[in-house]
mmCIF file of C-alpha atoms in Angstrom:
data_model
loop_
_atom_site.group_PDB
_atom_site.id
_atom_site.type_symbol
_atom_site.label_atom_id
_atom_site.label_comp_id
_atom_site.label_asym_id
_atom_site.label_seq_id
_atom_site.Cartn_x
_atom_site.Cartn_y
_atom_site.Cartn_z
ATOM 1 C CA MET Q 1 167.500 96.671 97.753
ATOM 2 C CA THR Q 2 169.515 95.391 94.813
ATOM 3 C CA THR Q 3 167.893 92.675 92.691
ATOM 4 C CA VAL Q 4 170.278 90.054 91.456
ATOM 5 C CA GLN Q 5 169.307 88.620 88.055
ATOM 6 C CA THR Q 6 169.917 84.948 87.647
ATOM 7 C CA PRO Q 7 171.749 84.217 84.362
ATOM 8 C CA ALA Q 8 169.998 81.930 81.878
ATOM 9 C CA PRO Q 9 171.221 78.382 82.008
ATOM 10 C CA PRO Q 10 173.604 77.511 79.177
ATOM 11 C CA ARG Q 11 172.398 75.277 76.374
ATOM 12 C CA THR Q 12 173.253 71.696 76.925
ATOM 13 C CA ASP Q 13 175.230 69.655 74.464
ATOM 14 C CA SER Q 14 172.277 67.309 73.997
ATOM 15 C CA ALA Q 15 170.009 70.167 72.818
ATOM 16 C CA ARG Q 16 172.566 71.292 70.254
ATOM 17 C CA PHE Q 17 172.991 67.709 69.090
ATOM 18 C CA VAL Q 18 169.219 67.288 68.628
ATOM 19 C CA ARG Q 19 168.975 70.543 66.652
ATOM 20 C CA ALA Q 20 171.880 69.551 64.410
ATOM 21 C CA ALA Q 21 170.429 66.078 63.876
ATOM 22 C CA LEU Q 22 166.986 67.436 62.971
ATOM 23 C CA GLY Q 23 168.516 69.919 60.532
ATOM 24 C CA ARG Q 24 170.571 67.191 58.918
ATOM 25 C CA ILE Q 25 167.550 64.885 58.648
ATOM 26 C CA GLY Q 26 165.507 67.710 57.098
ATOM 27 C CA ARG Q 27 168.181 68.345 54.471
ATOM 28 C CA TYR Q 28 168.410 64.646 53.637
ATOM 29 C CA VAL Q 29 164.638 64.348 53.313
ATOM 30 C CA PHE Q 30 164.435 67.420 51.064
ATOM 31 C CA THR Q 31 167.349 66.227 48.902
ATOM 32 C CA GLY Q 32 165.797 62.779 48.592
ATOM 33 C CA PHE Q 33 162.452 64.282 47.581
ATOM 34 C CA VAL Q 34 164.112 66.394 44.873
ATOM 35 C CA ILE Q 35 166.072 63.396 43.555
ATOM 36 C CA VAL Q 36 162.956 61.214 43.401
ATOM 37 C CA PHE Q 37 160.972 64.032 41.758
ATOM 38 C CA PHE Q 38 163.461 64.344 38.899
ATOM 39 C CA ALA Q 39 164.330 60.637 38.699
ATOM 40 C CA LEU Q 40 160.785 59.347 38.155
ATOM 41 C CA PRO Q 41 160.439 60.684 34.560
ATOM 42 C CA VAL Q 42 163.867 59.298 33.671
ATOM 43 C CA ILE Q 43 162.975 55.880 35.075
ATOM 44 C CA TRP Q 44 159.723 55.923 33.096
ATOM 45 C CA LEU Q 45 161.639 56.900 29.944
ATOM 46 C CA VAL Q 46 163.964 53.910 30.357
ATOM 47 C CA THR Q 47 161.393 51.283 31.348
ATOM 48 C CA ALA Q 48 158.204 52.204 29.428
ATOM 49 C CA PRO Q 49 159.584 51.430 25.916
ATOM 50 C CA PHE Q 50 160.073 47.804 26.979
ATOM 51 C CA ASP Q 51 156.630 47.425 28.576
ATOM 52 C CA ARG Q 52 153.971 45.512 26.693
ATOM 53 C CA ALA Q 53 151.294 47.941 27.888
ATOM 54 C CA PRO Q 54 152.996 51.218 28.891
ATOM 55 C CA ALA Q 55 150.970 53.665 30.962
ATOM 56 C CA LEU Q 56 151.470 57.072 32.545
ATOM 57 C CA ARG Q 57 152.748 55.520 35.756
ATOM 58 C CA LEU Q 58 155.712 53.531 36.964
ATOM 59 C CA SER Q 59 155.301 49.783 37.075
ATOM 60 C CA VAL Q 60 157.356 46.659 36.589
ATOM 61 C CA PRO Q 61 157.484 46.322 32.786
ATOM 62 C CA GLU Q 62 156.287 43.210 31.033
ATOM 63 C CA PHE Q 63 159.335 42.956 28.774
ATOM 64 C CA THR Q 64 158.805 43.173 25.027
ATOM 65 C CA LEU Q 65 160.446 44.713 21.955
ATOM 66 C CA GLN Q 66 157.170 45.069 20.090
ATOM 67 C CA ASN Q 67 157.065 48.819 20.752
ATOM 68 C CA PHE Q 68 160.255 49.288 18.756
ATOM 69 C CA GLN Q 69 158.899 47.108 15.955
ATOM 70 C CA THR Q 70 155.794 49.308 15.864
ATOM 71 C CA LEU Q 71 158.060 52.329 15.689
ATOM 72 C CA LEU Q 72 160.050 50.866 12.791
ATOM 73 C CA ASP Q 73 156.804 50.252 10.921
ATOM 74 C CA ASN Q 74 156.030 53.972 11.084
ATOM 75 C CA PRO Q 75 157.206 55.479 7.750
ATOM 76 C CA TYR Q 76 158.337 58.808 9.242
ATOM 77 C CA ALA Q 77 159.939 57.906 12.586
ATOM 78 C CA LEU Q 78 163.525 57.086 11.590
ATOM 79 C CA ARG Q 79 163.522 59.617 8.776
ATOM 80 C CA SER Q 80 162.546 62.333 11.246
ATOM 81 C CA LEU Q 81 165.547 61.490 13.417
ATOM 82 C CA TRP Q 82 167.813 61.945 10.410
ATOM 83 C CA ASN Q 83 166.119 65.272 9.651
ATOM 84 C CA SER Q 84 166.746 66.375 13.231
ATOM 85 C CA VAL Q 85 170.420 65.425 12.971
ATOM 86 C CA LEU Q 86 170.768 67.297 9.668
ATOM 87 C CA ILE Q 87 169.059 70.466 10.926
ATOM 88 C CA SER Q 88 170.853 70.448 14.285
ATOM 89 C CA ILE Q 89 174.356 69.881 12.920
ATOM 90 C CA THR Q 90 173.943 72.456 10.146
ATOM 91 C CA THR Q 91 172.618 75.064 12.560
ATOM 92 C CA MET Q 92 175.384 74.311 15.042
ATOM 93 C CA VAL Q 93 178.102 74.784 12.401
ATOM 94 C CA ILE Q 94 176.635 78.112 11.243
ATOM 95 C CA VAL Q 95 176.286 79.385 14.816
ATOM 96 C CA LEU Q 96 179.821 78.326 15.750
ATOM 97 C CA VAL Q 97 181.483 79.889 12.717
ATOM 98 C CA LEU Q 98 179.582 83.188 12.768
ATOM 99 C CA ALA Q 99 179.682 83.524 16.566
ATOM 100 C CA ALA Q 100 183.436 82.879 16.649
ATOM 101 C CA LEU Q 101 184.092 85.498 13.952
ATOM 102 C CA ALA Q 102 181.758 88.082 15.486
ATOM 103 C CA SER Q 103 182.918 87.580 19.087
ATOM 104 C CA TYR Q 104 186.575 87.786 18.067
ATOM 105 C CA ALA Q 105 185.929 90.999 16.149
ATOM 106 C CA LEU Q 106 183.984 92.531 19.054
ATOM 107 C CA SER Q 107 186.736 91.498 21.451
ATOM 108 C CA ARG Q 108 189.638 92.951 19.483
ATOM 109 C CA VAL Q 109 188.236 95.875 17.513
ATOM 110 C CA ARG Q 110 187.341 99.029 19.411
ATOM 111 C CA VAL Q 111 184.061 100.124 17.846
ATOM 112 C CA PRO Q 112 182.081 103.048 19.296
ATOM 113 C CA GLY Q 113 179.044 101.674 21.101
ATOM 114 C CA ARG Q 114 180.354 98.110 20.993
ATOM 115 C CA ASP Q 115 179.139 97.123 24.457
ATOM 116 C CA VAL Q 116 175.770 98.798 23.888
ATOM 117 C CA LEU Q 117 175.377 96.869 20.629
ATOM 118 C CA LEU Q 118 176.284 93.580 22.286
ATOM 119 C CA TYR Q 119 173.893 93.975 25.194
ATOM 120 C CA SER Q 120 171.147 95.249 22.886
ATOM 121 C CA LEU Q 121 171.404 92.136 20.742
ATOM 122 C CA LEU Q 122 171.228 89.930 23.808
ATOM 123 C CA LEU Q 123 168.306 91.880 25.258
ATOM 124 C CA LEU Q 124 166.319 91.885 22.031
ATOM 125 C CA SER Q 125 166.911 88.165 21.506
ATOM 126 C CA SER Q 126 165.490 87.538 24.991
ATOM 127 C CA ILE Q 127 162.473 89.833 24.627
ATOM 128 C CA VAL Q 128 161.498 89.065 21.034
ATOM 129 C CA THR Q 129 161.145 85.315 21.376
ATOM 130 C CA GLY Q 130 160.431 82.854 18.594
ATOM 131 C CA THR Q 131 156.712 82.835 19.353
ATOM 132 C CA ALA Q 132 156.386 86.623 19.141
ATOM 133 C CA ALA Q 133 158.388 86.835 15.924
ATOM 134 C CA MET Q 134 156.843 83.926 14.037
ATOM 135 C CA VAL Q 135 154.408 86.006 11.957
ATOM 136 C CA PRO Q 136 157.067 88.286 10.404
ATOM 137 C CA THR Q 137 159.420 85.329 10.180
ATOM 138 C CA PHE Q 138 156.828 83.304 8.276
ATOM 139 C CA VAL Q 139 156.193 86.223 5.903
ATOM 140 C CA LEU Q 140 159.936 86.642 5.305
ATOM 141 C CA ILE Q 141 160.481 82.947 4.621
ATOM 142 C CA THR Q 142 157.482 82.951 2.282
ATOM 143 C CA GLU Q 143 158.903 85.905 0.324
ATOM 144 C CA LEU Q 144 162.227 84.066 0.045
ATOM 145 C CA ARG Q 145 160.370 80.987 -1.271
ATOM 146 C CA LEU Q 146 161.938 78.762 1.372
ATOM 147 C CA ILE Q 147 158.740 77.356 2.889
ATOM 148 C CA ASP Q 148 158.919 73.584 3.456
ATOM 149 C CA THR Q 149 162.726 73.480 3.292
ATOM 150 C CA HIS Q 150 165.255 72.576 5.950
ATOM 151 C CA LEU Q 151 167.236 75.676 4.994
ATOM 152 C CA ALA Q 152 164.416 77.875 6.298
ATOM 153 C CA VAL Q 153 164.477 76.167 9.707
ATOM 154 C CA VAL Q 154 168.276 76.346 9.851
ATOM 155 C CA LEU Q 155 168.393 80.082 9.060
ATOM 156 C CA VAL Q 156 165.654 80.981 11.549
ATOM 157 C CA MET Q 157 167.140 78.883 14.347
ATOM 158 C CA ALA Q 158 170.683 80.121 13.707
ATOM 159 C CA GLY Q 159 169.512 83.737 13.738
ATOM 160 C CA GLY Q 160 167.797 83.222 17.085
ATOM 161 C CA LEU Q 161 170.813 81.538 18.710
ATOM 162 C CA LEU Q 162 173.552 83.856 17.446
ATOM 163 C CA PRO Q 163 173.147 86.792 19.901
ATOM 164 C CA ALA Q 164 173.519 84.623 23.008
ATOM 165 C CA ALA Q 165 176.336 82.612 21.406
ATOM 166 C CA ILE Q 166 178.270 85.789 20.568
ATOM 167 C CA PHE Q 167 177.764 87.109 24.097
ATOM 168 C CA ILE Q 168 179.101 83.883 25.671
ATOM 169 C CA LEU Q 169 182.043 83.453 23.304
ATOM 170 C CA LYS Q 170 183.204 87.043 23.692
ATOM 171 C CA ASP Q 171 184.278 86.271 27.261
ATOM 172 C CA PHE Q 172 186.472 83.444 25.993
ATOM 173 C CA MET Q 173 187.978 85.704 23.339
ATOM 174 C CA ASP Q 174 188.708 88.384 25.946
ATOM 175 C CA ASN Q 175 190.673 85.845 28.013
ATOM 176 C CA THR Q 176 192.988 84.967 25.126
ATOM 177 C CA PRO Q 177 196.422 86.593 25.722
ATOM 178 C CA LYS Q 178 197.104 89.192 23.049
ATOM 179 C CA SER Q 179 200.819 88.417 23.243
ATOM 180 C CA TYR Q 180 200.144 85.091 21.533
ATOM 181 C CA GLU Q 181 198.418 86.858 18.671
ATOM 182 C CA GLU Q 182 201.197 89.433 18.370
ATOM 183 C CA SER Q 183 203.770 86.647 18.151
ATOM 184 C CA ALA Q 184 201.801 85.006 15.365
ATOM 185 C CA ARG Q 185 201.512 88.293 13.473
ATOM 186 C CA VAL Q 186 205.289 88.772 13.666
ATOM 187 C CA TYR Q 187 205.610 85.586 11.624
ATOM 188 C CA GLY Q 188 203.142 86.906 9.050
ATOM 189 C CA ALA Q 189 199.895 85.284 10.153
ATOM 190 C CA SER Q 190 196.694 86.930 8.963
ATOM 191 C CA SER Q 191 193.718 87.674 11.208
ATOM 192 C CA LEU Q 192 191.913 84.504 10.127
ATOM 193 C CA GLN Q 193 195.059 82.422 10.685
ATOM 194 C CA VAL Q 194 195.454 83.908 14.162
ATOM 195 C CA LEU Q 195 191.831 83.089 14.925
ATOM 196 C CA ARG Q 196 192.131 79.538 13.612
ATOM 197 C CA HIS Q 197 195.524 78.525 15.011
ATOM 198 C CA VAL Q 198 195.804 80.621 18.187
ATOM 199 C CA VAL Q 199 192.433 81.773 19.488
ATOM 200 C CA VAL Q 200 190.221 78.794 18.629
ATOM 201 C CA PRO Q 201 192.426 76.170 20.370
ATOM 202 C CA ILE Q 202 192.388 78.255 23.555
ATOM 203 C CA ALA Q 203 188.634 78.867 23.360
ATOM 204 C CA ARG Q 204 187.731 75.218 22.663
ATOM 205 C CA PRO Q 205 185.806 74.757 25.945
ATOM 206 C CA GLY Q 206 183.599 77.711 25.035
ATOM 207 C CA LEU Q 207 183.094 76.457 21.505
ATOM 208 C CA ALA Q 208 182.188 72.997 22.832
ATOM 209 C CA THR Q 209 179.652 74.534 25.200
ATOM 210 C CA ILE Q 210 178.065 76.557 22.396
ATOM 211 C CA ALA Q 211 178.017 73.481 20.149
ATOM 212 C CA VAL Q 212 176.093 71.349 22.634
ATOM 213 C CA TRP Q 213 173.807 74.241 23.580
ATOM 214 C CA SER Q 214 172.976 74.902 19.913
ATOM 215 C CA VAL Q 215 172.240 71.252 19.173
ATOM 216 C CA VAL Q 216 169.986 70.927 22.224
ATOM 217 C CA GLN Q 217 168.076 74.105 21.377
ATOM 218 C CA VAL Q 218 167.424 72.952 17.813
ATOM 219 C CA TRP Q 219 166.910 69.270 18.629
ATOM 220 C CA GLY Q 220 163.938 69.860 20.896
ATOM 221 C CA ASN Q 221 162.410 72.829 19.067
ATOM 222 C CA PHE Q 222 158.861 72.220 17.904
ATOM 223 C CA LEU Q 223 157.372 75.589 16.934
ATOM 224 C CA VAL Q 224 159.741 76.715 14.150
ATOM 225 C CA PRO Q 225 159.733 73.503 12.051
ATOM 226 C CA PHE Q 226 156.011 72.966 12.706
ATOM 227 C CA ILE Q 227 155.205 76.359 11.151
ATOM 228 C CA LEU Q 228 157.766 76.435 8.342
ATOM 229 C CA LEU Q 229 157.552 72.816 7.134
ATOM 230 C CA ARG Q 230 154.629 71.254 5.297
ATOM 231 C CA SER Q 231 155.710 67.824 4.085
ATOM 232 C CA PRO Q 232 155.847 64.952 6.643
ATOM 233 C CA ASP Q 233 159.029 63.763 4.911
ATOM 234 C CA ASN Q 234 160.776 66.960 6.071
ATOM 235 C CA PHE Q 235 159.524 66.935 9.665
ATOM 236 C CA PRO Q 236 162.132 66.606 12.415
ATOM 237 C CA ALA Q 237 161.606 64.260 15.332
ATOM 238 C CA ALA Q 238 160.034 66.880 17.618
ATOM 239 C CA VAL Q 239 157.236 67.443 15.093
ATOM 240 C CA VAL Q 240 156.738 63.783 14.188
ATOM 241 C CA MET Q 241 156.212 62.971 17.867
ATOM 242 C CA PHE Q 242 153.178 65.245 17.749
ATOM 243 C CA THR Q 243 151.597 62.883 15.190
ATOM 244 C CA PHE Q 244 151.648 60.017 17.709
ATOM 245 C CA TYR Q 245 148.397 61.338 19.172
ATOM 246 C CA THR Q 246 144.958 60.345 17.975
ATOM 247 C CA GLU Q 247 142.435 62.856 16.687
ATOM 248 C CA GLY Q 248 140.845 62.819 20.136
ATOM 249 C CA GLY Q 249 144.150 63.790 21.758
ATOM 250 C CA GLN Q 250 144.925 60.363 23.223
ATOM 251 C CA PRO Q 251 148.642 59.483 23.158
ATOM 252 C CA ASN Q 252 149.914 56.274 21.614
ATOM 253 C CA LEU Q 253 152.212 55.463 24.537
ATOM 254 C CA ALA Q 254 153.807 52.492 22.800
ATOM 255 C CA LEU Q 255 155.088 54.751 20.014
ATOM 256 C CA ILE Q 256 155.797 57.781 22.207
ATOM 257 C CA SER Q 257 157.800 55.859 24.819
ATOM 258 C CA ALA Q 258 159.981 54.024 22.281
ATOM 259 C CA PHE Q 259 160.485 57.137 20.171
ATOM 260 C CA SER Q 260 161.284 59.281 23.238
ATOM 261 C CA LEU Q 261 164.087 56.925 24.214
ATOM 262 C CA LEU Q 262 165.628 57.039 20.738
ATOM 263 C CA PHE Q 263 165.052 60.803 20.646
ATOM 264 C CA SER Q 264 167.033 61.300 23.872
ATOM 265 C CA ILE Q 265 170.032 59.092 23.125
ATOM 266 C CA PRO Q 266 171.880 61.374 20.606
ATOM 267 C CA VAL Q 267 171.796 64.411 22.909
ATOM 268 C CA VAL Q 268 172.945 62.380 25.924
ATOM 269 C CA LEU Q 269 175.818 60.851 23.946
ATOM 270 C CA LEU Q 270 176.836 64.279 22.655
ATOM 271 C CA TYR Q 271 176.845 65.689 26.172
ATOM 272 C CA LEU Q 272 178.923 62.795 27.550
ATOM 273 C CA PHE Q 273 181.437 63.041 24.709
ATOM 274 C CA VAL Q 274 181.953 66.789 24.985
ATOM 275 C CA ASN Q 275 181.977 66.716 28.787
ATOM 276 C CA ARG Q 276 184.645 64.002 28.758
ATOM 277 C CA ARG Q 277 186.699 65.846 26.148
ATOM 278 C CA TYR Q 278 186.387 69.476 27.294
ATOM 279 C CA GLY Q 279 184.612 69.460 30.644
ATOM 280 C CA PHE Q 280 182.234 72.412 29.958
ATOM 281 C CA ARG Q 281 184.520 74.899 31.669
ATOM 282 C CA PHE Q 282 183.271 78.449 31.412
ATOM 283 C CA TYR Q 283 186.730 79.952 31.074
ATOM 284 C CA GLY Q 284 189.518 79.976 28.519
ATOM 285 C CA GLY Q 285 192.414 77.591 28.500
ATOM 286 C CA ILE Q 286 194.986 80.263 29.412
ATOM 287 C CA LYS Q 287 194.626 83.197 31.749
ATOM 288 C CA ARG Q 288 196.300 86.538 31.448
#
């Protein structure tokens, strides 16, 4: 006797609709949770400086400008912001110039073991972090008699950022058509003139990315200036913010909230300017 198997009933359109709706609702809920999670600190950063009694929670602020007046009365607050600007811009210029020269040389000159050297520099810069290297770095800076100088912070920070900057910029240099360089050399341009007038304009998005990345890395760095600087007059903003705590470890939220807002504005403005001008595109301006 042959047994006839009854086929399973097909899924109805309503079941598929319910599954799709539940999946869509789940995605919306998860996305909303992520947005709220990251938006809460930003909202606190914007509202707490104008609250008469800021706390570590979100609340409707009782509007006042007294927190900023308290900040202006601090003798090191505004000076530390200027120190941060000076250290960040100087480090950024050094990283840009040296990384552009090194990446262009590595891109055009065939050196035995070039790729091994490049990846070794990147690997070592990732493994030997600033924390692990601070003891020998401190000894070196002491021997050079550069303790408590901005130059010491600039040199240490630039040395730590250069390997990654060279690695990123080399891709932009590789995407620069060599025919452009050959045309410039026909008219007698030197290597530096080719780099300045031909390669750099094409690699501007990469240079802009490295510039913002360098400034951000230096702007928020606490460990290097905290160890190498001694005088409060030389402290950058990231170190001065540490002094807004009492000896018992209690934060002065009036000072911290107002200073955090001022501390964030330069980096945000720099990002908006460069993003509007260059767009942070991780590719060169011309393809082969």
